[in-house]
mmCIF file of C-alpha atoms and ligand atoms in Angstrom:
data_model
loop_
_atom_site.group_PDB
_atom_site.id
_atom_site.type_symbol
_atom_site.label_atom_id
_atom_site.label_comp_id
_atom_site.label_asym_id
_atom_site.label_seq_id
_atom_site.Cartn_x
_atom_site.Cartn_y
_atom_site.Cartn_z
ATOM 1 C CA MET A 20 0.032 -0.053 0.064
ATOM 2 C CA ASP A 21 1.388 3.411 -0.848
ATOM 3 C CA VAL A 22 2.185 5.706 1.905
ATOM 4 C CA THR A 23 0.416 9.124 1.489
ATOM 5 C CA THR A 24 2.115 12.451 1.994
ATOM 6 C CA ASP A 25 -0.133 12.887 5.039
ATOM 7 C CA GLU A 26 0.975 9.621 6.695
ATOM 8 C CA ARG A 27 4.529 10.647 5.952
ATOM 9 C CA ASP A 28 4.066 13.922 7.585
ATOM 10 C CA PHE A 29 2.431 12.277 10.651
ATOM 11 C CA ASP A 30 5.174 9.679 11.071
ATOM 12 C CA ARG A 31 7.779 12.447 10.703
ATOM 13 C CA LEU A 32 6.034 14.485 13.486
ATOM 14 C CA VAL A 33 5.879 11.475 15.798
ATOM 15 C CA SER A 34 9.471 10.137 15.257
ATOM 16 C CA ALA A 35 11.003 13.711 15.527
ATOM 17 C CA ASP A 36 9.191 13.903 18.973
ATOM 18 C CA GLU A 37 7.143 16.974 17.823
ATOM 19 C CA ARG A 38 3.537 17.500 18.712
ATOM 20 C CA VAL A 39 0.594 16.591 16.570
ATOM 21 C CA GLU A 40 -2.025 19.451 16.636
ATOM 22 C CA PRO A 41 -5.780 19.273 16.012
ATOM 23 C CA ARG A 42 -5.236 20.847 12.457
ATOM 24 C CA ASP A 43 -2.871 18.102 11.522
ATOM 25 C CA TRP A 44 -3.790 14.963 9.585
ATOM 26 C CA MET A 45 -3.832 11.861 11.940
ATOM 27 C CA PRO A 46 -4.596 8.106 11.436
ATOM 28 C CA GLU A 47 -8.236 7.247 12.398
ATOM 29 C CA GLY A 48 -6.792 4.826 15.019
ATOM 30 C CA TYR A 49 -4.581 7.458 16.647
ATOM 31 C CA ARG A 50 -7.651 9.825 16.841
ATOM 32 C CA ARG A 51 -9.829 6.959 18.365
ATOM 33 C CA THR A 52 -7.145 5.824 20.828
ATOM 34 C CA LEU A 53 -6.700 9.422 22.095
ATOM 35 C CA ILE A 54 -10.450 10.015 22.507
ATOM 36 C CA ARG A 55 -10.767 6.656 24.423
ATOM 37 C CA GLN A 56 -7.817 7.522 26.755
ATOM 38 C CA ILE A 57 -8.483 11.186 27.187
ATOM 39 C CA ALA A 58 -12.200 10.565 27.974
ATOM 40 C CA GLN A 59 -11.521 7.846 30.400
ATOM 41 C CA HIS A 60 -8.995 10.113 32.040
ATOM 42 C CA ALA A 61 -11.584 12.938 32.177
ATOM 43 C CA HIS A 62 -14.159 10.520 33.504
ATOM 44 C CA SER A 63 -11.645 9.416 36.151
ATOM 45 C CA GLU A 64 -11.246 12.983 37.390
ATOM 46 C CA ILE A 65 -14.805 13.854 37.947
ATOM 47 C CA ILE A 66 -15.747 10.374 39.363
ATOM 48 C CA GLY A 67 -12.644 10.722 41.523
ATOM 49 C CA MET A 68 -14.225 13.785 43.226
ATOM 50 C CA GLN A 69 -16.780 11.531 44.907
ATOM 51 C CA PRO A 70 -14.824 9.272 47.404
ATOM 52 C CA GLU A 71 -13.200 12.545 48.802
ATOM 53 C CA GLY A 72 -16.142 14.853 48.391
ATOM 54 C CA ASN A 73 -17.916 12.516 50.744
ATOM 55 C CA TRP A 74 -15.734 13.957 53.504
ATOM 56 C CA ILE A 75 -16.004 17.724 52.790
ATOM 57 C CA ALA A 76 -18.822 18.110 55.339
ATOM 58 C CA ARG A 77 -17.018 16.010 57.841
ATOM 59 C CA ALA A 78 -13.454 17.140 57.687
ATOM 60 C CA PRO A 79 -11.909 17.261 61.094
ATOM 61 C CA SER A 80 -10.981 20.945 60.969
ATOM 62 C CA LEU A 81 -11.786 24.154 59.056
ATOM 63 C CA ARG A 82 -8.254 23.941 57.611
ATOM 64 C CA ARG A 83 -8.651 20.416 56.384
ATOM 65 C CA LYS A 84 -12.129 21.270 55.048
ATOM 66 C CA ALA A 85 -10.709 24.303 52.978
ATOM 67 C CA ILE A 86 -7.823 22.121 51.666
ATOM 68 C CA LEU A 87 -10.294 19.461 50.751
ATOM 69 C CA ILE A 88 -12.733 21.734 48.939
ATOM 70 C CA ALA A 89 -9.933 23.222 46.995
ATOM 71 C CA LYS A 90 -8.530 19.747 45.957
ATOM 72 C CA VAL A 91 -11.956 18.379 44.918
ATOM 73 C CA GLN A 92 -12.579 21.551 42.940
ATOM 74 C CA ASP A 93 -9.102 21.086 41.207
ATOM 75 C CA GLU A 94 -10.218 17.583 40.105
ATOM 76 C CA ALA A 95 -13.416 19.065 38.456
ATOM 77 C CA GLY A 96 -10.952 21.401 36.684
ATOM 78 C CA HIS A 97 -8.957 18.667 35.493
ATOM 79 C CA GLY A 98 -12.013 17.013 34.089
ATOM 80 C CA LEU A 99 -12.733 20.249 32.202
ATOM 81 C CA TYR A 100 -9.155 20.564 30.634
ATOM 82 C CA LEU A 101 -9.398 17.001 29.543
ATOM 83 C CA TYR A 102 -12.965 17.100 28.165
ATOM 84 C CA GLY A 103 -11.667 20.267 26.327
ATOM 85 C CA ALA A 104 -8.663 18.408 24.924
ATOM 86 C CA ALA A 105 -10.963 15.428 23.677
ATOM 87 C CA GLU A 106 -13.233 17.959 22.022
ATOM 88 C CA THR A 107 -10.378 19.122 19.718
ATOM 89 C CA LEU A 108 -10.428 15.590 18.214
ATOM 90 C CA GLY A 109 -14.131 16.309 16.978
ATOM 91 C CA VAL A 110 -16.226 14.778 19.747
ATOM 92 C CA GLU A 111 -18.827 16.521 21.828
ATOM 93 C CA ARG A 112 -18.488 16.623 25.717
ATOM 94 C CA ALA A 113 -22.215 15.695 25.977
ATOM 95 C CA ASP A 114 -21.720 12.529 24.108
ATOM 96 C CA LEU A 115 -18.766 11.511 26.265
ATOM 97 C CA LEU A 116 -20.802 11.957 29.350
ATOM 98 C CA GLU A 117 -23.596 9.970 27.786
ATOM 99 C CA LEU A 118 -21.031 7.148 27.223
ATOM 100 C CA LEU A 119 -19.920 7.455 30.982
ATOM 101 C CA HIS A 120 -23.534 7.543 32.370
ATOM 102 C CA THR A 121 -24.477 4.483 30.388
ATOM 103 C CA GLY A 122 -21.282 2.326 31.157
ATOM 104 C CA ARG A 123 -19.979 2.445 27.757
ATOM 105 C CA GLN A 124 -16.726 4.199 28.711
ATOM 106 C CA LYS A 125 -14.699 3.381 31.749
ATOM 107 C CA TYR A 126 -13.127 5.430 34.446
ATOM 108 C CA SER A 127 -10.442 4.344 36.931
ATOM 109 C CA ALA A 128 -11.209 1.384 38.986
ATOM 110 C CA ALA A 129 -9.707 2.885 42.065
ATOM 111 C CA PHE A 130 -12.599 5.256 42.523
ATOM 112 C CA ASN A 131 -15.113 2.324 42.902
ATOM 113 C CA TYR A 132 -13.692 1.886 46.408
ATOM 114 C CA PRO A 133 -15.272 3.480 49.648
ATOM 115 C CA THR A 134 -13.747 6.007 51.948
ATOM 116 C CA PRO A 135 -15.069 4.964 55.426
ATOM 117 C CA THR A 136 -12.735 7.145 57.518
ATOM 118 C CA TRP A 137 -10.903 10.483 57.239
ATOM 119 C CA ALA A 138 -7.694 8.531 56.920
ATOM 120 C CA ASP A 139 -8.904 7.234 53.477
ATOM 121 C CA VAL A 140 -9.004 10.751 52.232
ATOM 122 C CA ALA A 141 -5.387 11.217 53.337
ATOM 123 C CA ALA A 142 -4.491 7.970 51.631
ATOM 124 C CA ILE A 143 -6.133 8.942 48.316
ATOM 125 C CA GLY A 144 -4.045 12.126 48.335
ATOM 126 C CA TRP A 145 -0.794 10.446 49.216
ATOM 127 C CA LEU A 146 -1.300 7.286 47.095
ATOM 128 C CA GLY A 147 -3.830 8.047 44.424
ATOM 129 C CA ASP A 148 -2.346 11.503 43.637
ATOM 130 C CA GLY A 149 1.195 9.932 43.819
ATOM 131 C CA ALA A 150 0.258 7.247 41.326
ATOM 132 C CA ALA A 151 -1.376 9.890 39.065
ATOM 133 C CA ILE A 152 1.828 11.944 39.022
ATOM 134 C CA MET A 153 3.946 8.857 38.243
ATOM 135 C CA ASN A 154 1.403 7.993 35.270
ATOM 136 C CA GLN A 155 0.896 11.586 34.052
ATOM 137 C CA VAL A 156 4.208 13.235 34.056
ATOM 138 C CA PRO A 157 5.243 11.190 31.063
ATOM 139 C CA LEU A 158 1.914 12.136 29.301
ATOM 140 C CA THR A 159 3.261 15.830 29.380
ATOM 141 C CA ARG A 160 5.425 14.493 26.521
ATOM 142 C CA CYS A 161 2.471 12.797 24.683
ATOM 143 C CA SER A 162 2.564 13.155 20.967
ATOM 144 C CA TYR A 163 -0.749 14.957 20.917
ATOM 145 C CA GLY A 164 -0.274 18.596 21.771
ATOM 146 C CA PRO A 165 -3.584 19.469 23.576
ATOM 147 C CA TYR A 166 -3.379 16.406 25.925
ATOM 148 C CA ALA A 167 0.220 17.071 26.645
ATOM 149 C CA ARG A 168 -0.341 20.759 27.597
ATOM 150 C CA ALA A 169 -3.403 19.871 29.722
ATOM 151 C CA MET A 170 -1.060 17.436 31.536
ATOM 152 C CA THR A 171 1.368 20.037 32.380
ATOM 153 C CA ARG A 172 -1.047 21.963 34.548
ATOM 154 C CA VAL A 173 -2.735 18.946 36.006
ATOM 155 C CA CYS A 174 0.612 17.482 37.176
ATOM 156 C CA LYS A 175 1.470 20.772 38.970
ATOM 157 C CA GLU A 176 -1.773 20.587 40.876
ATOM 158 C CA GLU A 177 -1.481 16.827 41.540
ATOM 159 C CA SER A 178 1.702 17.432 43.260
ATOM 160 C CA PHE A 179 0.235 19.785 45.685
ATOM 161 C CA HIS A 180 -2.482 17.051 46.209
ATOM 162 C CA GLN A 181 0.080 14.322 46.870
ATOM 163 C CA ARG A 182 1.935 16.594 49.520
ATOM 164 C CA GLN A 183 -1.388 17.445 51.306
ATOM 165 C CA GLY A 184 -2.267 13.807 51.439
ATOM 166 C CA PHE A 185 1.288 12.747 52.834
ATOM 167 C CA GLU A 186 1.092 15.507 55.269
ATOM 168 C CA ALA A 187 -2.326 14.526 56.557
ATOM 169 C CA MET A 188 -1.133 10.887 56.773
ATOM 170 C CA ALA A 189 1.986 12.115 58.658
ATOM 171 C CA VAL A 190 -0.172 13.950 61.265
ATOM 172 C CA LEU A 191 -2.301 10.837 61.889
ATOM 173 C CA CYS A 192 0.850 8.730 62.176
ATOM 174 C CA ALA A 193 2.181 11.155 64.787
ATOM 175 C CA GLY A 194 -1.158 11.157 66.786
ATOM 176 C CA THR A 195 -2.609 8.486 69.171
ATOM 177 C CA PRO A 196 -2.249 4.840 68.645
ATOM 178 C CA ALA A 197 -5.922 4.844 67.383
ATOM 179 C CA GLN A 198 -5.058 7.520 64.828
ATOM 180 C CA LYS A 199 -1.922 5.686 63.618
ATOM 181 C CA GLN A 200 -4.112 2.561 63.251
ATOM 182 C CA MET A 201 -6.618 4.472 61.154
ATOM 183 C CA ALA A 202 -3.805 5.501 58.827
ATOM 184 C CA GLN A 203 -2.569 1.889 58.525
ATOM 185 C CA ASP A 204 -6.046 0.481 57.836
ATOM 186 C CA ALA A 205 -6.459 3.217 55.076
ATOM 187 C CA LEU A 206 -3.158 2.240 53.554
ATOM 188 C CA ASP A 207 -4.328 -1.455 53.719
ATOM 189 C CA ARG A 208 -7.484 -0.481 51.995
ATOM 190 C CA TRP A 209 -6.035 1.729 49.180
ATOM 191 C CA TRP A 210 -2.673 -0.067 48.339
ATOM 192 C CA TRP A 211 -4.157 -2.460 45.802
ATOM 193 C CA PRO A 212 -6.786 -0.199 44.264
ATOM 194 C CA VAL A 213 -3.905 2.358 43.607
ATOM 195 C CA LEU A 214 -1.644 -0.265 42.044
ATOM 196 C CA MET A 215 -4.615 -0.867 39.732
ATOM 197 C CA LEU A 216 -4.492 2.778 38.515
ATOM 198 C CA PHE A 217 -1.529 1.872 36.211
ATOM 199 C CA GLY A 218 -3.731 -0.534 34.237
ATOM 200 C CA PRO A 219 -3.432 -4.217 33.462
ATOM 201 C CA SER A 220 -0.095 -6.076 33.246
ATOM 202 C CA ASP A 221 2.112 -5.351 30.222
ATOM 203 C CA GLU A 222 1.199 -8.991 28.902
ATOM 204 C CA ALA A 223 -2.526 -8.225 29.165
ATOM 205 C CA SER A 224 -2.480 -4.638 28.091
ATOM 206 C CA ALA A 225 -4.331 -4.493 24.824
ATOM 207 C CA HIS A 226 -3.442 -0.935 23.711
ATOM 208 C CA SER A 227 0.139 -0.341 25.204
ATOM 209 C CA ALA A 228 2.291 -1.366 22.259
ATOM 210 C CA ARG A 229 0.371 0.720 19.619
ATOM 211 C CA SER A 230 -0.021 3.791 21.940
ATOM 212 C CA MET A 231 3.801 3.604 22.710
ATOM 213 C CA ALA A 232 4.774 3.425 18.978
ATOM 214 C CA TRP A 233 2.408 6.681 18.554
ATOM 215 C CA GLY A 234 4.179 8.431 21.318
ATOM 216 C CA ILE A 235 0.973 8.632 23.364
ATOM 217 C CA LYS A 236 2.200 6.431 26.298
ATOM 218 C CA ARG A 237 5.939 6.767 27.031
ATOM 219 C CA PHE A 238 6.362 3.912 29.523
ATOM 220 C CA SER A 239 4.470 0.592 29.980
ATOM 221 C CA ASN A 240 1.889 0.037 32.752
ATOM 222 C CA ASP A 241 4.249 -2.326 34.535
ATOM 223 C CA GLU A 242 7.200 0.114 34.418
ATOM 224 C CA LEU A 243 5.282 2.942 35.897
ATOM 225 C CA ARG A 244 3.649 0.656 38.621
ATOM 226 C CA GLN A 245 7.248 -0.524 39.532
ATOM 227 C CA ARG A 246 8.533 3.124 39.741
ATOM 228 C CA PHE A 247 5.510 3.994 41.998
ATOM 229 C CA VAL A 248 6.290 1.123 44.416
ATOM 230 C CA ASP A 249 10.012 1.909 44.476
ATOM 231 C CA ALA A 250 9.197 5.586 45.387
ATOM 232 C CA THR A 251 6.369 4.880 47.850
ATOM 233 C CA VAL A 252 7.800 2.084 50.035
ATOM 234 C CA PRO A 253 10.389 4.429 51.649
ATOM 235 C CA GLN A 254 7.588 6.951 52.274
ATOM 236 C CA ALA A 255 5.595 4.332 54.167
ATOM 237 C CA ASP A 256 8.694 3.457 56.149
ATOM 238 C CA HIS A 257 9.114 7.150 56.925
ATOM 239 C CA LEU A 258 5.504 7.238 58.272
ATOM 240 C CA GLY A 259 6.157 4.065 60.186
ATOM 241 C CA LEU A 260 3.440 2.177 58.218
ATOM 242 C CA ARG A 261 3.427 -1.320 56.860
ATOM 243 C CA ILE A 262 2.735 -1.968 53.010
ATOM 244 C CA PRO A 263 -0.012 -4.737 53.107
ATOM 245 C CA ASP A 264 2.071 -7.191 50.980
ATOM 246 C CA PRO A 265 3.879 -9.874 52.929
ATOM 247 C CA ASP A 266 5.999 -10.835 49.809
ATOM 248 C CA LEU A 267 7.289 -7.209 49.322
ATOM 249 C CA ARG A 268 11.113 -7.177 49.335
ATOM 250 C CA LEU A 269 14.012 -4.974 48.225
ATOM 251 C CA GLU A 270 16.154 -6.912 45.680
ATOM 252 C CA ALA A 271 19.866 -6.411 44.995
ATOM 253 C CA ASP A 272 18.948 -4.341 41.815
ATOM 254 C CA GLY A 273 17.516 -1.704 43.935
ATOM 255 C CA HIS A 274 13.878 -2.373 43.014
ATOM 256 C CA TYR A 275 11.008 -3.796 45.178
ATOM 257 C CA ARG A 276 9.470 -7.165 44.164
ATOM 258 C CA PHE A 277 5.720 -7.287 44.975
ATOM 259 C CA THR A 278 2.733 -9.379 44.673
ATOM 260 C CA PRO A 279 0.832 -8.874 41.469
ATOM 261 C CA VAL A 280 -2.603 -7.151 41.656
ATOM 262 C CA ASP A 281 -5.606 -9.550 41.854
ATOM 263 C CA TRP A 282 -6.623 -9.184 38.320
ATOM 264 C CA ASN A 283 -9.924 -10.779 38.801
ATOM 265 C CA GLU A 284 -10.786 -8.021 41.323
ATOM 266 C CA PHE A 285 -9.571 -5.444 38.866
ATOM 267 C CA ALA A 286 -11.885 -6.979 36.104
ATOM 268 C CA ASP A 287 -14.835 -6.732 38.382
ATOM 269 C CA ALA A 288 -14.015 -3.086 39.370
ATOM 270 C CA ILE A 289 -13.652 -1.950 35.749
ATOM 271 C CA SER A 290 -16.721 -3.721 34.537
ATOM 272 C CA GLY A 291 -19.252 -2.094 36.976
ATOM 273 C CA ASN A 292 -18.975 -4.588 39.699
ATOM 274 C CA GLY A 293 -16.668 -2.750 42.230
ATOM 275 C CA PRO A 294 -17.806 -2.173 45.770
ATOM 276 C CA CYS A 295 -19.258 1.365 44.889
ATOM 277 C CA SER A 296 -19.618 1.047 41.076
ATOM 278 C CA ARG A 297 -23.332 1.519 40.952
ATOM 279 C CA GLU A 298 -23.454 4.213 43.609
ATOM 280 C CA ARG A 299 -20.732 6.366 41.821
ATOM 281 C CA ILE A 300 -22.638 6.337 38.414
ATOM 282 C CA ALA A 301 -26.054 6.955 39.874
ATOM 283 C CA HIS A 302 -24.710 9.776 41.995
ATOM 284 C CA ARG A 303 -22.985 11.233 38.675
ATOM 285 C CA VAL A 304 -26.135 10.850 36.718
ATOM 286 C CA ASP A 305 -28.236 12.524 39.492
ATOM 287 C CA ALA A 306 -25.786 15.494 39.602
ATOM 288 C CA HIS A 307 -25.935 15.868 35.850
ATOM 289 C CA GLU A 308 -29.647 15.951 35.840
ATOM 290 C CA ASP A 309 -29.664 18.449 38.682
ATOM 291 C CA GLY A 310 -27.467 20.733 36.588
ATOM 292 C CA ALA A 311 -29.750 20.699 33.509
ATOM 293 C CA TRP A 312 -31.324 24.016 34.489
ATOM 294 C CA VAL A 313 -27.698 25.539 34.561
ATOM 295 C CA ARG A 314 -26.933 24.256 31.150
ATOM 296 C CA ALA A 315 -30.264 25.465 29.788
ATOM 297 C CA ALA A 316 -29.611 28.985 31.345
ATOM 298 C CA ALA A 317 -26.162 29.125 29.938
ATOM 299 C CA GLN A 318 -27.463 28.121 26.471
ATOM 300 C CA ALA A 319 -30.119 30.680 26.657
ATOM 301 C CA TYR A 320 -27.542 33.418 27.491
ATOM 302 C CA ALA A 321 -25.332 32.199 24.738
ATOM 303 C CA ASP A 322 -28.069 32.179 22.116
ATOM 304 C CA LYS A 323 -29.041 35.688 23.158
ATOM 305 C CA HIS A 324 -25.581 37.250 23.515
ATOM 306 C CA GLY A 325 -23.411 35.027 21.249
ATOM 307 C CA ASP A 326 -21.165 34.605 24.396
ATOM 308 C CA ARG A 327 -18.559 31.945 23.729
ATOM 309 C CA ALA A 328 -17.830 31.338 27.414
ATOM 310 C CA ALA A 329 -21.571 30.635 28.141
ATOM 311 C CA ARG A 330 -21.697 28.299 25.262
ATOM 312 C CA GLY A 331 -18.878 26.289 26.717
ATOM 313 C CA ALA A 332 -20.597 26.275 30.099
ATOM 314 C CA ALA A 333 -23.875 24.924 28.369
ATOM 315 C CA ALA A 334 -21.984 21.941 26.730
HETATM 316 N N1 LIG B 8 -9.312 1.513 35.617
HETATM 317 O O1 LIG B 8 -4.536 -1.712 27.127
HETATM 318 P P1 LIG B 8 -4.757 -0.991 28.430
HETATM 319 C C1 LIG B 8 -6.790 10.845 39.383
HETATM 320 C C2 LIG B 8 -8.861 -0.319 30.784
HETATM 321 S S1 LIG B 8 -7.726 10.433 37.931
HETATM 322 C C3 LIG B 8 -10.393 1.152 34.603
HETATM 323 O O2 LIG B 8 -3.527 -0.978 29.295
HETATM 324 P P2 LIG B 8 -4.304 1.863 28.002
HETATM 325 C C4 LIG B 8 -7.370 11.317 40.637
HETATM 326 C C5 LIG B 8 -8.474 0.353 29.558
HETATM 327 O O3 LIG B 8 -9.154 1.623 29.384
HETATM 328 C C6 LIG B 8 -6.421 10.025 36.756
HETATM 329 N N2 LIG B 8 -10.000 0.714 33.458
HETATM 330 O O4 LIG B 8 -5.186 0.531 28.170
HETATM 331 C C7 LIG B 8 -8.584 11.834 40.605
HETATM 332 C C8 LIG B 8 -8.909 -0.579 28.409
HETATM 333 O O5 LIG B 8 -10.165 -0.633 28.149
HETATM 334 P P3 LIG B 8 -10.943 -0.441 26.796
HETATM 335 C C9 LIG B 8 -6.565 8.620 36.183
HETATM 336 C C10 LIG B 8 -8.783 0.517 32.992
HETATM 337 O O6 LIG B 8 -5.343 3.007 27.762
HETATM 338 C C11 LIG B 8 -9.286 12.132 41.880
HETATM 339 C C12 LIG B 8 -8.365 -1.944 29.139
HETATM 340 O O7 LIG B 8 -8.478 -1.656 30.537
HETATM 341 N N3 LIG B 8 -5.502 8.636 35.304
HETATM 342 O O8 LIG B 8 -5.570 10.664 39.202
HETATM 343 O O9 LIG B 8 -3.353 1.616 27.014
HETATM 344 C C13 LIG B 8 -8.536 12.025 42.961
HETATM 345 C C14 LIG B 8 -7.028 -2.316 28.768
HETATM 346 O O10 LIG B 8 -6.046 -1.537 29.293
HETATM 347 C C15 LIG B 8 -7.709 0.825 34.047
HETATM 348 C C16 LIG B 8 -5.507 8.240 33.962
HETATM 349 O O11 LIG B 8 -6.738 7.979 33.386
HETATM 350 C C17 LIG B 8 -8.099 1.184 35.303
HETATM 351 N N4 LIG B 8 -7.191 1.576 36.290
HETATM 352 O O12 LIG B 8 -3.629 2.083 29.428
HETATM 353 C C18 LIG B 8 -7.172 11.479 43.007
HETATM 354 C C19 LIG B 8 -4.400 8.195 33.202
HETATM 355 N N5 LIG B 8 -6.547 0.597 33.320
HETATM 356 O O13 LIG B 8 -10.844 1.113 26.556
HETATM 357 C C20 LIG B 8 -6.619 11.118 41.772
HETATM 358 C C21 LIG B 8 -4.396 8.191 31.717
HETATM 359 C C22 LIG B 8 -6.894 0.167 32.114
HETATM 360 O O14 LIG B 8 -10.160 -1.159 25.752
HETATM 361 N N6 LIG B 8 -4.641 6.950 31.194
HETATM 362 N N7 LIG B 8 -8.148 0.121 31.915
HETATM 363 O O15 LIG B 8 -12.357 -0.877 27.001
HETATM 364 C C23 LIG B 8 -3.704 6.131 30.968
HETATM 365 O O16 LIG B 8 -2.471 6.335 31.283
HETATM 366 C C24 LIG B 8 -4.002 4.734 30.326
HETATM 367 O O17 LIG B 8 -5.256 4.855 29.754
HETATM 368 C C25 LIG B 8 -3.985 3.505 31.371
HETATM 369 C C26 LIG B 8 -4.395 2.337 30.610
HETATM 370 C C27 LIG B 8 -2.483 3.358 31.874
HETATM 371 C C28 LIG B 8 -4.896 3.904 32.560
#
C-alpha cells in the first residue's frame, strides 16, 4: 500500500518527537485511541471527586475542609481541561458524558472503592495522587499537543494534592495509637486499588504497544507501577506504616518485588461490579440531571448574546 504524504508527515512528527496538533492529519486509529484514553481520564477525574467529596462536610477541622474543597474543585478542573482536549479531536462533551453514564466508557477502577474514614482521604491524596503523578508526568510528553499541555497543569496541581495527602497521613501517624491505626487501615484498603491505577499487566494490556509506538504512552503500565512502588515504600517506612504485602522485598537491583494485583478483582472493578460502582454512576447521573437548568440557562444566554464562554458552560 502506498504511503500518502499525510501519513509521511504524521510519522515524521511522531518520530521527531514533535507535537501533533488538531489541524494536522492523523490516522483514524490514533484519533480513536486518544479519544478513548482522554475521555477515560476525564471521567476518572470527575468520578474521583466522589470518594473525597464524601468527607467535605465531615473534615476534622476548618483548615482540612478548606484544603479538601480546593482539591476536589481542582479535580473538576482537570476534568474540564481533559474534556476540552478531547473536543479538539471532533467529539462533543455531552456525548462523552452519555457514554460514561451508560457504562460504555470506563473510568479508573480505584474510584469504585469506599472512603469509610478520614484517613482514606489522606490515603487517596498520598497514594492516589502519587500514582497519578507517576502516570501523568510522562503524558506531558504525549505526541498529541492539547493532551500534553493539559497534563502540564494537571501534574503541577497533583503534586500539591500528593503533598497534602502525605502531610495529613503524617499527622495521623504522629497522633494517638488509634489515629495511627486508622492510617494503617486506610493504607491497607488503598494500596491495591492504587496499584490498579496503572492498568493491566504489560502482557494483558491491549493498547500499550500501539500507544507507545504513537508516542501517546511513553512507559508501559508495569514500568510505571514499579516506579511507583519503588518511590512509595520508603515513604511508608518514614511514616512508620507497613505496606500490606507480605512478599514485598528489596532486591539487589534496588527495586522492590511485590505481589501482582488481583486481576480478577480488577476485572470486576472496571466492569461495573466494584464495591461502589453503581453508587458512583447513580450519583454522577443525578448530579448531571440536577445541573440541567444551569446548562439550559447558559445556552439561553449564549443564544441571546453570542457569548462563547456561556456556550462552553452549556455543553
Ligand atoms: N481502571 O490496554 P490498556 C486521578 C482499561 S484520575 C479502569 O492497558 P491503555 C485522581 C483500558 O481503558 C486520573 N479501566 O489501556 C482523581 C482498556 O479498556 P478499553 C486517572 C482501566 O489505555 C481524583 C483496558 O483496560 N489516570 O488521578 O493503554 C482523586 C485495557 O488496558 C484501567 C488516567 O486516566 C483502570 N485503572 O492504558 C485522585 C491516566 N486501566 O478502553 C486522583 C491516563 C486500564 O479497551 N490513562 N483500563 O475498553 C492512561 O495512562 C492509560 O489509559 C492507562 C491504561 C494506563 C490507565
